[in-house]
Every structure is written in structure tokens, then in C-alpha cells.
Amino acid sequence: MRTHLCGELRQDHAGTTVSVCGWVGRRREHGEHLAFIDLRDHSGIIQCVVDGAADLRSEYVVRITGTVRPRPEGTVNNALATGEVEVGDCTVDILSVAAPPPFPIDERADQVDEMIRLKYRYLDLRRERMQRNLRLRAAVNSAIRGAMERQGFIEVETPMLMPSTPEGAREFLVPSRQVPGSFYALPQSPQLFKQLLMVGGTDRYYQMARCLRDEDLRADRQYEFMQLDAEASFVTEAEVLEFISEAVLAAAEAAVGERPGEIEQMTWHDAIDRFGSDKPDLRFGMELVELTPVFASTEFKAFASAAAIKGIRVPGGSAQFGRNKLDALTERAKQAGAQGLVWMRVGDAGALESPVAKFLSTTEQADLVSATAAEAGDLLLLVADEWMTTCEVLGTLRNDIGRPPVHEGPYRYVWIVDFPMFVGRSEDGRPKPGHHPFTRPHPEDVDRLESDPMSVRSKAYDLVLNGWELGSGSLRIHEPELQQRIFDLLGISPEEAQRRFGFFLTPFTYGAPPHGGFAFGIDRLVAILAGEENIREVIAFPKPQSGVDPMTQAPTPVEEAQLRDLGLRLLPPRP
RNA sequence: GGUCCCGUGGUGCAGUUUGGAGUGCACGCCGGCCUGUCAAGCCGGAGGUCGCGGGUUCAAAUCCCGUCGGGACCGCCA
């Protein structure tokens, strides 16, 4: 039907007769016998010169046959990749007529209410931005598959209908027709199955896996999302990181044309201590500065009793942050868990302007300025609390103040390793798992599991890109005895473990290889590589925050008969 | 569950602070003119439940209360 794509015509094609198909974009009519048509397909736009366009309208679908020719002197359009040529002597076949679109099918739609874009997503997708994102995503998917397969991984599909495992995220449930009153759950991830694939001798598995979690939607979260899910047997942590790094770097290269350097590693402790976050954005400085020694013998009460005092220096922030903004920062700090926030404006010769300056000795003030390398005009923000709280509060402020937009480079990948095995304690005083209960404890710390569990590190790791958590993984426990030690710590008896995870635990009594794996979010990776703030921009048919699809209206009520078939009856709506 | 922001012809906005006739701008749409434009240009025209409901007032897009929808964030996401 066509010989070329709109966007590929160049000077080389001059003199050839071509047929191009696409949608009518802008028309410029100059009387009855001359009109310029911008014909658009996914590849770009080509100007066609036609003898009258009276019967053409925006978004009509046409096939245009004509001759490629250089544009006349002085009419070249450098804003267009095809701007040196045009298609002349055109014959136009109208393949479909179109109602006027509800919004312009070009970059101006970036400003249009997103609900309208989602309601008419098929029109939105015609735009260059969306086609670029879809194609970038496809390139990333393809590169990942290639990288995994080169490394000996095979793709295996796992069930979408699986038993409910109430730990973790809220699940989507699917009522069973053949077993009335029972439900399948849609997978939050293929976690359990991929480990069973290892027991099954698959050795290296991967899957572009759709995962579903019934949690509130955000800019970086949809109900359904895609993960590169992978697991490998007989591997060290370093090998797993290498496999995944290769996939990510290959994906990045496919997306932006340049392969990033080696991905650096940072321990969880360092990430928290230096950046106040386990997903640090390394694109900018403003690192947390250790100030506890500076105030070791201070008279200032709020500092004297604190386990950890740290600060961040906001270069030039003194003028930038008036009282209103400082109040807002204080509020934000409290929201993040701090008792309060100490701010100081740095004046000439290290003079400090602050409500608390009068409580600090001259030595303390001088040491503070020197520890933070503060200069006149800077703003210092100090928090004093437990180590973790101090770090996290300052990390929140650091991001709020300094974090660049997504589309601003460079790309800073970092592996966060040596996560703590447990984070906090539940109400009955039991440690809570940081990753999941099948995560392998760090071999150097395993002796302290019972005596000092909170100090035990795990073989869990996260991949972080520009402050976004792309995904996480771990080496797993393959020995039933060690697994039961962990369950004991979590307060799960052998009987309860059997009841909750039986189908998963029994296989490990039949000879399980040491194994470990990883999963990371394709949507987030693609969004960052595409320079998009929101993963909805890299998903063909996403849902808004309410979860209601404005195009399909899903979710919808169903027929009474369907409910009866499933043995279900609806309760009256909650008041 | 919570905090903050937004809602005005098909689209994007101004108007809301300080109440006074649906008042305006740009794009789009319809008709006319126009032979080198590319945000084409010129002339004319159509198009409105100011999200919805209630209240205050002589009078509400504007003030108050409620509600619906959207977004960002917190909670939540082992």
C-alpha cells in the first residue's frame, strides 16, 4: 500500500515516485489549486503539495502518491527531518474520514487535561512524544531480552492465577467458578514460582512479568506494571549484580545510544548516612555532614541529648529561603519525623543568623562553619535525633531542595548493598523482615541472628537510578534449617510456616540449589530514560489515580448471572 | 484515611483577591478569499449548565457550606 514512511524521505529520494500513508496534519491552502498537507505517520511528517485540499480535514487517513523533489530555493524547513524535500504531483486517496479531534494531535496536547488524553488515548498515542516513548520502551524490552539470553537465561512464563499470600501488598482477587467461595490471587510478583524454577533445575530464568498490586496509584505506580524478573542458581551476589547490570546497561544503550559506565556500589549504611535515603539521587551534592562531635559537650538542650546531629549546606540558600519557606521546611521536617529543624543563615566571616545561635558557643559556631565548609550566603539545616531519623529527615529536605527534574542528566546508577536483615519491630517486639522472609542473612552476621538480630545485614540489594528505586533482589535461603531459624525470629512456628508457605517450603526439602535473583520495574526505567516524570507517559493505556479507566470505564458492574455463576452476592454499598 | 493545588465554549487560558448583563484572548471548528506555505495570511460566523447542589445577597464564575472529578504528596506499596 505504501513504499515509504513519511519521516524517512530525504534528498536521496528526489525523482522517485512514492506512496505514503498517514494522517492529515496541518493544511495550508492557497486558493483552489495549491495546498500544502503535512502528512504524519509514526516516523514523522512529510509535506505534500496537492492541487486543492477542499475535501481534506484534520486526521483524515489518506494515501498520497507523488514524486519526491527538492524544495524550491528558500523554502527548506529545517525544523523538519524531511524539510529539504516534499512530495509533489500528488494523487490523494481518502482511506478514512475523521471527526475533528477533541485536542490537537501535536505537542500542544502536552498541556491538555490528562483525563481527556486518557479518554481519547488512541488519539494521544498518534503524537510524536507518545510514539517515541512506546518505541523506546520496545527497544528497552528487546535489549533486556537479548542481554538476558546472551547470559544463558531462558524465558519461562509463570501463572497469573495463584494462591493468595496475604503478606505484603494488597492483592487483586479472582473468584473461582469451579470452586465456589474460593479465590485466585493475581501475582504481586512471580517470586515464589521463580524460586521453584530453581529447585526445578532451570538454572537461569527470566521473564518480562506483569505484576499486580492493589495499592493507591502514584506518579511512579500503577496497579499493573512490568518487571524484569530473574533468578539464577549457583551464583554469588556479585554474579547476580553483574547479570542485572548487563541487562540495564544494554537497555540504557538501546534507549539513549550510549552505554553507561560500570554501576557503582554503596552500602545501605553509607547511603543513609551520606544521603539520608536508601535510594539516593547522586546527580547532586548537598551530602549530609556529621556534626555530632561538634556539639559533643554543648549546652543547647535539643542537641545535648541527641544520638546523632547532622546537617546539610544549601549553597546560596540564605537569600532564597525567607521565613515562609523556612517555616515550610520545618513543617516538612516534622512531617518526616523530626522534633524540629534548626536553620542558620551564614553571614560574613562565619557569623550565624539563627533563632538558636545564642545557645551555641563561639567554638561550636566556628566548628560548625568549618565542618560544613559553609560560606557567606549559605543556608545550614540541622537535625538532631536518632541516627536513622536524623538522616532520613535531612534526606527528605535534600531531595525537596536540590533534586533536579527527571529529564536532567546525568544518569547515576548505583547498587545499594548490605541492607539490614530486619527493619523495626512489630507490635509484639518481633523483628520485621526488611526484604522478604526468604532473604539470606549476610554470612558474616549469621551468628548474631538470635543475639543481636537488628545488627544483621542481609544479602539483599537495590538498584537505584537518579533517586528512583528501580528494583531489588537478594540471595535466598535454600536450607530448610536456616529458613526455620528466620521463621522462629519472626514468630512463625513450623506449623504456621507449613500452613502459610507449605507449597513453597516442601520443595526445599528435595534438594534446592543455592540461588538468588532480582526484579526491576520496566516502567520506571523507561520513564527515566524517556525523561518523563510520570510512568503513565510510557504506558500505552494507563489508569488515573482513581483506578477508573476513562476510556473503557473499567471497573464496571457485572450481570447478576455472572455473580451467581461465581457464587457471589454483593453487599449494599457502604454508607 | 489525610494534606495541598486545580475545575470558565471542542482545547489552552484571563476574569475570582475588591460580587454588578457569559466580558475577553489564543488555538480549533464552519463559510468566503487567497499559487510557496510550514503556528500560513485576510474577512465573516457558530459554539457556554463558569464541574454539580445548596446558602448569603437586590444581584454570584466571583463570598460561604457541601459534593463530584483530576493531580502531587503522606499513609500504604513484605
PDB file of N, CA and C in Angstrom, chain A residues 322-400:
ATOM      1  N   GLY A 322      13.205  32.625  52.606  1.00  0.00           N
ATOM      2  CA  GLY A 322      12.671  33.581  53.562  1.00  0.00           C
ATOM      3  C   GLY A 322      11.980  32.839  54.693  1.00  0.00           C
ATOM      4  N   ARG A 323      11.393  33.611  55.604  1.00  0.00           N
ATOM      5  CA  ARG A 323      10.778  32.976  56.765  1.00  0.00           C
ATOM      6  C   ARG A 323       9.678  31.993  56.385  1.00  0.00           C
ATOM      7  N   ASN A 324       8.859  32.351  55.401  1.00  0.00           N
ATOM      8  CA  ASN A 324       7.785  31.452  54.997  1.00  0.00           C
ATOM      9  C   ASN A 324       8.323  30.104  54.543  1.00  0.00           C
ATOM     10  N   LYS A 325       9.361  30.175  53.713  1.00  0.00           N
ATOM     11  CA  LYS A 325       9.914  28.924  53.189  1.00  0.00           C
ATOM     12  C   LYS A 325      10.605  28.119  54.289  1.00  0.00           C
ATOM     13  N   LEU A 326      11.239  28.822  55.218  1.00  0.00           N
ATOM     14  CA  LEU A 326      11.877  28.122  56.325  1.00  0.00           C
ATOM     15  C   LEU A 326      10.826  27.433  57.198  1.00  0.00           C
ATOM     16  N   ASP A 327       9.702  28.124  57.400  1.00  0.00           N
ATOM     17  CA  ASP A 327       8.613  27.508  58.152  1.00  0.00           C
ATOM     18  C   ASP A 327       8.108  26.264  57.438  1.00  0.00           C
ATOM     19  N   ALA A 328       8.006  26.357  56.114  1.00  0.00           N
ATOM     20  CA  ALA A 328       7.542  25.211  55.334  1.00  0.00           C
ATOM     21  C   ALA A 328       8.529  24.055  55.457  1.00  0.00           C
ATOM     22  N   LEU A 329       9.834  24.358  55.420  1.00  0.00           N
ATOM     23  CA  LEU A 329      10.845  23.312  55.582  1.00  0.00           C
ATOM     24  C   LEU A 329      10.736  22.664  56.958  1.00  0.00           C
ATOM     25  N   THR A 330      10.517  23.506  57.976  1.00  0.00           N
ATOM     26  CA  THR A 330      10.370  22.977  59.331  1.00  0.00           C
ATOM     27  C   THR A 330       9.174  22.034  59.409  1.00  0.00           C
ATOM     28  N   GLU A 331       8.088  22.462  58.794  1.00  0.00           N
ATOM     29  CA  GLU A 331       6.884  21.639  58.780  1.00  0.00           C
ATOM     30  C   GLU A 331       7.163  20.297  58.093  1.00  0.00           C
ATOM     31  N   ARG A 332       7.858  20.377  56.972  1.00  0.00           N
ATOM     32  CA  ARG A 332       8.208  19.176  56.210  1.00  0.00           C
ATOM     33  C   ARG A 332       9.094  18.252  57.060  1.00  0.00           C
ATOM     34  N   ALA A 333      10.027  18.845  57.813  1.00  0.00           N
ATOM     35  CA  ALA A 333      10.923  18.055  58.658  1.00  0.00           C
ATOM     36  C   ALA A 333      10.135  17.330  59.745  1.00  0.00           C
ATOM     37  N   LYS A 334       9.170  18.016  60.320  1.00  0.00           N
ATOM     38  CA  LYS A 334       8.344  17.397  61.360  1.00  0.00           C
ATOM     39  C   LYS A 334       7.511  16.268  60.771  1.00  0.00           C
ATOM     40  N   GLN A 335       6.966  16.542  59.578  1.00  0.00           N
ATOM     41  CA  GLN A 335       6.202  15.526  58.863  1.00  0.00           C
ATOM     42  C   GLN A 335       7.054  14.262  58.666  1.00  0.00           C
ATOM     43  N   ALA A 336       8.329  14.482  58.398  1.00  0.00           N
ATOM     44  CA  ALA A 336       9.238  13.367  58.118  1.00  0.00           C
ATOM     45  C   ALA A 336       9.722  12.707  59.398  1.00  0.00           C
ATOM     46  N   GLY A 337       9.314  13.233  60.562  1.00  0.00           N
ATOM     47  CA  GLY A 337       9.619  12.533  61.799  1.00  0.00           C
ATOM     48  C   GLY A 337      10.542  13.258  62.763  1.00  0.00           C
ATOM     49  N   ALA A 338      10.987  14.471  62.392  1.00  0.00           N
ATOM     50  CA  ALA A 338      11.902  15.191  63.272  1.00  0.00           C
ATOM     51  C   ALA A 338      11.132  15.921  64.368  1.00  0.00           C
ATOM     52  N   GLN A 339      11.831  16.198  65.486  1.00  0.00           N
ATOM     53  CA  GLN A 339      11.240  17.022  66.534  1.00  0.00           C
ATOM     54  C   GLN A 339      11.161  18.464  66.053  1.00  0.00           C
ATOM     55  N   GLY A 340      12.170  18.846  65.311  1.00  0.00           N
ATOM     56  CA  GLY A 340      12.215  20.214  64.819  1.00  0.00           C
ATOM     57  C   GLY A 340      13.345  20.357  63.823  1.00  0.00           C
ATOM     58  N   LEU A 341      13.501  21.567  63.339  1.00  0.00           N
ATOM     59  CA  LEU A 341      14.559  21.823  62.363  1.00  0.00           C
ATOM     60  C   LEU A 341      15.282  23.105  62.785  1.00  0.00           C
ATOM     61  N   VAL A 342      16.607  23.031  62.831  1.00  0.00           N
ATOM     62  CA  VAL A 342      17.396  24.223  63.129  1.00  0.00           C
ATOM     63  C   VAL A 342      17.950  24.778  61.829  1.00  0.00           C
ATOM     64  N   TRP A 343      17.637  26.044  61.577  1.00  0.00           N
ATOM     65  CA  TRP A 343      18.201  26.648  60.359  1.00  0.00           C
ATOM     66  C   TRP A 343      19.149  27.778  60.743  1.00  0.00           C
ATOM     67  N   MET A 344      20.134  27.999  59.921  1.00  0.00           N
ATOM     68  CA  MET A 344      21.099  29.070  60.167  1.00  0.00           C
ATOM     69  C   MET A 344      21.479  29.708  58.843  1.00  0.00           C
ATOM     70  N   ARG A 345      21.388  31.022  58.819  1.00  0.00           N
ATOM     71  CA  ARG A 345      21.899  31.748  57.659  1.00  0.00           C
ATOM     72  C   ARG A 345      23.356  32.114  57.949  1.00  0.00           C
ATOM     73  N   VAL A 346      24.193  31.873  56.963  1.00  0.00           N
ATOM     74  CA  VAL A 346      25.609  32.150  57.144  1.00  0.00           C
ATOM     75  C   VAL A 346      25.907  33.545  56.601  1.00  0.00           C
ATOM     76  N   GLY A 347      26.437  34.381  57.483  1.00  0.00           N
ATOM     77  CA  GLY A 347      26.777  35.740  57.066  1.00  0.00           C
ATOM     78  C   GLY A 347      28.268  35.878  56.821  1.00  0.00           C
ATOM     79  N   ASP A 348      28.730  37.124  56.766  1.00  0.00           N
ATOM     80  CA  ASP A 348      30.160  37.371  56.533  1.00  0.00           C
ATOM     81  C   ASP A 348      30.972  36.868  57.728  1.00  0.00           C
ATOM     82  N   ALA A 349      32.167  36.401  57.424  1.00  0.00           N
ATOM     83  CA  ALA A 349      33.125  35.945  58.433  1.00  0.00           C
ATOM     84  C   ALA A 349      32.525  34.868  59.334  1.00  0.00           C
ATOM     85  N   GLY A 350      31.658  34.058  58.773  1.00  0.00           N
ATOM     86  CA  GLY A 350      31.135  32.926  59.513  1.00  0.00           C
ATOM     87  C   GLY A 350      30.107  33.270  60.571  1.00  0.00           C
ATOM     88  N   ALA A 351      29.604  34.521  60.562  1.00  0.00           N
ATOM     89  CA  ALA A 351      28.557  34.881  61.521  1.00  0.00           C
ATOM     90  C   ALA A 351      27.288  34.101  61.190  1.00  0.00           C
ATOM     91  N   LEU A 352      26.619  33.594  62.251  1.00  0.00           N
ATOM     92  CA  LEU A 352      25.430  32.791  62.029  1.00  0.00           C
ATOM     93  C   LEU A 352      24.198  33.538  62.510  1.00  0.00           C
ATOM     94  N   GLU A 353      23.190  33.611  61.624  1.00  0.00           N
ATOM     95  CA  GLU A 353      21.917  34.201  61.999  1.00  0.00           C
ATOM     96  C   GLU A 353      20.916  33.075  62.170  1.00  0.00           C
ATOM     97  N   SER A 354      20.440  32.902  63.399  1.00  0.00           N
ATOM     98  CA  SER A 354      19.541  31.786  63.671  1.00  0.00           C
ATOM     99  C   SER A 354      18.891  31.984  65.027  1.00  0.00           C
ATOM    100  N   PRO A 355      17.641  31.497  65.173  1.00  0.00           N
ATOM    101  CA  PRO A 355      16.994  31.599  66.484  1.00  0.00           C
ATOM    102  C   PRO A 355      17.782  30.887  67.578  1.00  0.00           C
ATOM    103  N   VAL A 356      18.609  29.906  67.229  1.00  0.00           N
ATOM    104  CA  VAL A 356      19.309  29.146  68.267  1.00  0.00           C
ATOM    105  C   VAL A 356      20.784  29.536  68.386  1.00  0.00           C
ATOM    106  N   ALA A 357      21.232  30.492  67.575  1.00  0.00           N
ATOM    107  CA  ALA A 357      22.661  30.840  67.571  1.00  0.00           C
ATOM    108  C   ALA A 357      23.129  31.223  68.969  1.00  0.00           C
ATOM    109  N   LYS A 358      22.255  31.898  69.731  1.00  0.00           N
ATOM    110  CA  LYS A 358      22.663  32.391  71.040  1.00  0.00           C
ATOM    111  C   LYS A 358      22.927  31.262  72.042  1.00  0.00           C
ATOM    112  N   PHE A 359      22.431  30.037  71.718  1.00  0.00           N
ATOM    113  CA  PHE A 359      22.665  28.913  72.627  1.00  0.00           C
ATOM    114  C   PHE A 359      23.975  28.197  72.321  1.00  0.00           C
ATOM    115  N   LEU A 360      24.627  28.574  71.233  1.00  0.00           N
ATOM    116  CA  LEU A 360      25.825  27.864  70.810  1.00  0.00           C
ATOM    117  C   LEU A 360      27.064  28.680  71.134  1.00  0.00           C
ATOM    118  N   SER A 361      28.090  27.992  71.609  1.00  0.00           N
ATOM    119  CA  SER A 361      29.329  28.694  71.955  1.00  0.00           C
ATOM    120  C   SER A 361      30.043  29.153  70.690  1.00  0.00           C
ATOM    121  N   THR A 362      30.970  30.076  70.857  1.00  0.00           N
ATOM    122  CA  THR A 362      31.743  30.584  69.723  1.00  0.00           C
ATOM    123  C   THR A 362      32.494  29.447  69.036  1.00  0.00           C
ATOM    124  N   THR A 363      33.054  28.558  69.853  1.00  0.00           N
ATOM    125  CA  THR A 363      33.788  27.425  69.284  1.00  0.00           C
ATOM    126  C   THR A 363      32.868  26.547  68.453  1.00  0.00           C
ATOM    127  N   GLU A 364      31.680  26.266  69.022  1.00  0.00           N
ATOM    128  CA  GLU A 364      30.732  25.413  68.296  1.00  0.00           C
ATOM    129  C   GLU A 364      30.349  26.040  66.956  1.00  0.00           C
ATOM    130  N   GLN A 365      30.110  27.356  66.983  1.00  0.00           N
ATOM    131  CA  GLN A 365      29.728  28.034  65.747  1.00  0.00           C
ATOM    132  C   GLN A 365      30.853  27.953  64.728  1.00  0.00           C
ATOM    133  N   ALA A 366      32.080  28.161  65.180  1.00  0.00           N
ATOM    134  CA  ALA A 366      33.217  28.121  64.256  1.00  0.00           C
ATOM    135  C   ALA A 366      33.416  26.716  63.707  1.00  0.00           C
ATOM    136  N   ASP A 367      33.304  25.703  64.601  1.00  0.00           N
ATOM    137  CA  ASP A 367      33.470  24.320  64.160  1.00  0.00           C
ATOM    138  C   ASP A 367      32.378  23.915  63.177  1.00  0.00           C
ATOM    139  N   LEU A 368      31.169  24.412  63.423  1.00  0.00           N
ATOM    140  CA  LEU A 368      30.042  24.113  62.533  1.00  0.00           C
ATOM    141  C   LEU A 368      30.319  24.656  61.132  1.00  0.00           C
ATOM    142  N   VAL A 369      30.759  25.912  61.070  1.00  0.00           N
ATOM    143  CA  VAL A 369      31.042  26.535  59.773  1.00  0.00           C
ATOM    144  C   VAL A 369      32.158  25.771  59.061  1.00  0.00           C
ATOM    145  N   SER A 370      33.163  25.358  59.813  1.00  0.00           N
ATOM    146  CA  SER A 370      34.272  24.681  59.154  1.00  0.00           C
ATOM    147  C   SER A 370      33.889  23.251  58.750  1.00  0.00           C
ATOM    148  N   ALA A 371      33.091  22.570  59.581  1.00  0.00           N
ATOM    149  CA  ALA A 371      32.686  21.197  59.241  1.00  0.00           C
ATOM    150  C   ALA A 371      31.818  21.163  57.989  1.00  0.00           C
ATOM    151  N   THR A 372      30.985  22.176  57.822  1.00  0.00           N
ATOM    152  CA  THR A 372      30.076  22.189  56.668  1.00  0.00           C
ATOM    153  C   THR A 372      30.682  22.932  55.483  1.00  0.00           C
ATOM    154  N   ALA A 373      31.882  23.515  55.688  1.00  0.00           N
ATOM    155  CA  ALA A 373      32.520  24.324  54.643  1.00  0.00           C
ATOM    156  C   ALA A 373      31.585  25.435  54.174  1.00  0.00           C
ATOM    157  N   ALA A 374      30.844  25.990  55.144  1.00  0.00           N
ATOM    158  CA  ALA A 374      29.850  26.995  54.798  1.00  0.00           C
ATOM    159  C   ALA A 374      30.494  28.316  54.408  1.00  0.00           C
ATOM    160  N   GLU A 375      29.851  28.979  53.449  1.00  0.00           N
ATOM    161  CA  GLU A 375      30.320  30.291  53.014  1.00  0.00           C
ATOM    162  C   GLU A 375      29.189  31.295  53.167  1.00  0.00           C
ATOM    163  N   ALA A 376      29.559  32.556  53.143  1.00  0.00           N
ATOM    164  CA  ALA A 376      28.565  33.626  53.291  1.00  0.00           C
ATOM    165  C   ALA A 376      27.452  33.436  52.263  1.00  0.00           C
ATOM    166  N   GLY A 377      26.197  33.554  52.724  1.00  0.00           N
ATOM    167  CA  GLY A 377      25.060  33.404  51.819  1.00  0.00           C
ATOM    168  C   GLY A 377      24.468  32.015  51.839  1.00  0.00           C
ATOM    169  N   ASP A 378      25.168  31.045  52.436  1.00  0.00           N
ATOM    170  CA  ASP A 378      24.650  29.676  52.502  1.00  0.00           C
ATOM    171  C   ASP A 378      23.581  29.567  53.583  1.00  0.00           C
ATOM    172  N   LEU A 379      22.811  28.509  53.458  1.00  0.00           N
ATOM    173  CA  LEU A 379      21.842  28.170  54.489  1.00  0.00           C
ATOM    174  C   LEU A 379      22.228  26.809  55.054  1.00  0.00           C
ATOM    175  N   LEU A 380      22.241  26.693  56.381  1.00  0.00           N
ATOM    176  CA  LEU A 380      22.504  25.395  57.010  1.00  0.00           C
ATOM    177  C   LEU A 380      21.223  24.884  57.643  1.00  0.00           C
ATOM    178  N   LEU A 381      20.955  23.604  57.450  1.00  0.00           N
ATOM    179  CA  LEU A 381      19.798  22.968  58.068  1.00  0.00           C
ATOM    180  C   LEU A 381      20.293  21.824  58.933  1.00  0.00           C
ATOM    181  N   LEU A 382      19.920  21.849  60.211  1.00  0.00           N
ATOM    182  CA  LEU A 382      20.436  20.867  61.162  1.00  0.00           C
ATOM    183  C   LEU A 382      19.294  20.091  61.803  1.00  0.00           C
ATOM    184  N   VAL A 383      19.533  18.783  61.972  1.00  0.00           N
ATOM    185  CA  VAL A 383      18.568  17.943  62.664  1.00  0.00           C
ATOM    186  C   VAL A 383      19.308  17.122  63.705  1.00  0.00           C
ATOM    187  N   ALA A 384      18.698  16.977  64.873  1.00  0.00           N
ATOM    188  CA  ALA A 384      19.289  16.182  65.946  1.00  0.00           C
ATOM    189  C   ALA A 384      18.264  15.180  66.428  1.00  0.00           C
ATOM    190  N   ASP A 385      18.598  13.902  66.335  1.00  0.00           N
ATOM    191  CA  ASP A 385      17.635  12.864  66.702  1.00  0.00           C
ATOM    192  C   ASP A 385      18.355  11.528  66.709  1.00  0.00           C
ATOM    193  N   GLU A 386      17.596  10.437  66.715  1.00  0.00           N
ATOM    194  CA  GLU A 386      18.207   9.127  66.481  1.00  0.00           C
ATOM    195  C   GLU A 386      18.888   9.164  65.112  1.00  0.00           C
ATOM    196  N   TRP A 387      19.942   8.332  64.955  1.00  0.00           N
ATOM    197  CA  TRP A 387      20.704   8.361  63.694  1.00  0.00           C
ATOM    198  C   TRP A 387      19.804   8.238  62.464  1.00  0.00           C
ATOM    199  N   MET A 388      18.924   7.241  62.478  1.00  0.00           N
ATOM    200  CA  MET A 388      18.083   6.957  61.322  1.00  0.00           C
ATOM    201  C   MET A 388      17.146   8.135  61.022  1.00  0.00           C
ATOM    202  N   THR A 389      16.526   8.659  62.078  1.00  0.00           N
ATOM    203  CA  THR A 389      15.601   9.778  61.885  1.00  0.00           C
ATOM    204  C   THR A 389      16.340  11.003  61.363  1.00  0.00           C
ATOM    205  N   THR A 390      17.455  11.323  61.993  1.00  0.00           N
ATOM    206  CA  THR A 390      18.243  12.473  61.555  1.00  0.00           C
ATOM    207  C   THR A 390      18.580  12.366  60.069  1.00  0.00           C
ATOM    208  N   CYS A 391      19.058  11.202  59.681  1.00  0.00           N
ATOM    209  CA  CYS A 391      19.450  11.017  58.284  1.00  0.00           C
ATOM    210  C   CYS A 391      18.256  11.130  57.346  1.00  0.00           C
ATOM    211  N   GLU A 392      17.170  10.448  57.698  1.00  0.00           N
ATOM    212  CA  GLU A 392      16.027  10.419  56.781  1.00  0.00           C
ATOM    213  C   GLU A 392      15.376  11.790  56.633  1.00  0.00           C
ATOM    214  N   VAL A 393      15.306  12.535  57.716  1.00  0.00           N
ATOM    215  CA  VAL A 393      14.702  13.869  57.638  1.00  0.00           C
ATOM    216  C   VAL A 393      15.549  14.762  56.729  1.00  0.00           C
ATOM    217  N   LEU A 394      16.857  14.734  56.949  1.00  0.00           N
ATOM    218  CA  LEU A 394      17.722  15.566  56.110  1.00  0.00           C
ATOM    219  C   LEU A 394      17.715  15.080  54.662  1.00  0.00           C
ATOM    220  N   GLY A 395      17.583  13.767  54.484  1.00  0.00           N
ATOM    221  CA  GLY A 395      17.493  13.234  53.127  1.00  0.00           C
ATOM    222  C   GLY A 395      16.254  13.743  52.407  1.00  0.00           C
ATOM    223  N   THR A 396      15.152  13.818  53.150  1.00  0.00           N
ATOM    224  CA  THR A 396      13.908  14.355  52.572  1.00  0.00           C
ATOM    225  C   THR A 396      14.104  15.815  52.158  1.00  0.00           C
ATOM    226  N   LEU A 397      14.712  16.602  53.061  1.00  0.00           N
ATOM    227  CA  LEU A 397      14.925  18.023  52.752  1.00  0.00           C
ATOM    228  C   LEU A 397      15.895  18.181  51.576  1.00  0.00           C
ATOM    229  N   ARG A 398      16.929  17.335  51.584  1.00  0.00           N
ATOM    230  CA  ARG A 398      17.907  17.400  50.494  1.00  0.00           C
ATOM    231  C   ARG A 398      17.217  17.191  49.145  1.00  0.00           C
ATOM    232  N   ASN A 399      16.341  16.198  49.071  1.00  0.00           N
ATOM    233  CA  ASN A 399      15.620  15.951  47.822  1.00  0.00           C
ATOM    234  C   ASN A 399      14.690  17.104  47.469  1.00  0.00           C
ATOM    235  N   ASP A 400      13.948  17.583  48.488  1.00  0.00           N
ATOM    236  CA  ASP A 400      13.000  18.673  48.228  1.00  0.00           C
ATOM    237  C   ASP A 400      13.717  19.891  47.649  1.00  0.00           C
TER     238      ASP A 400
END
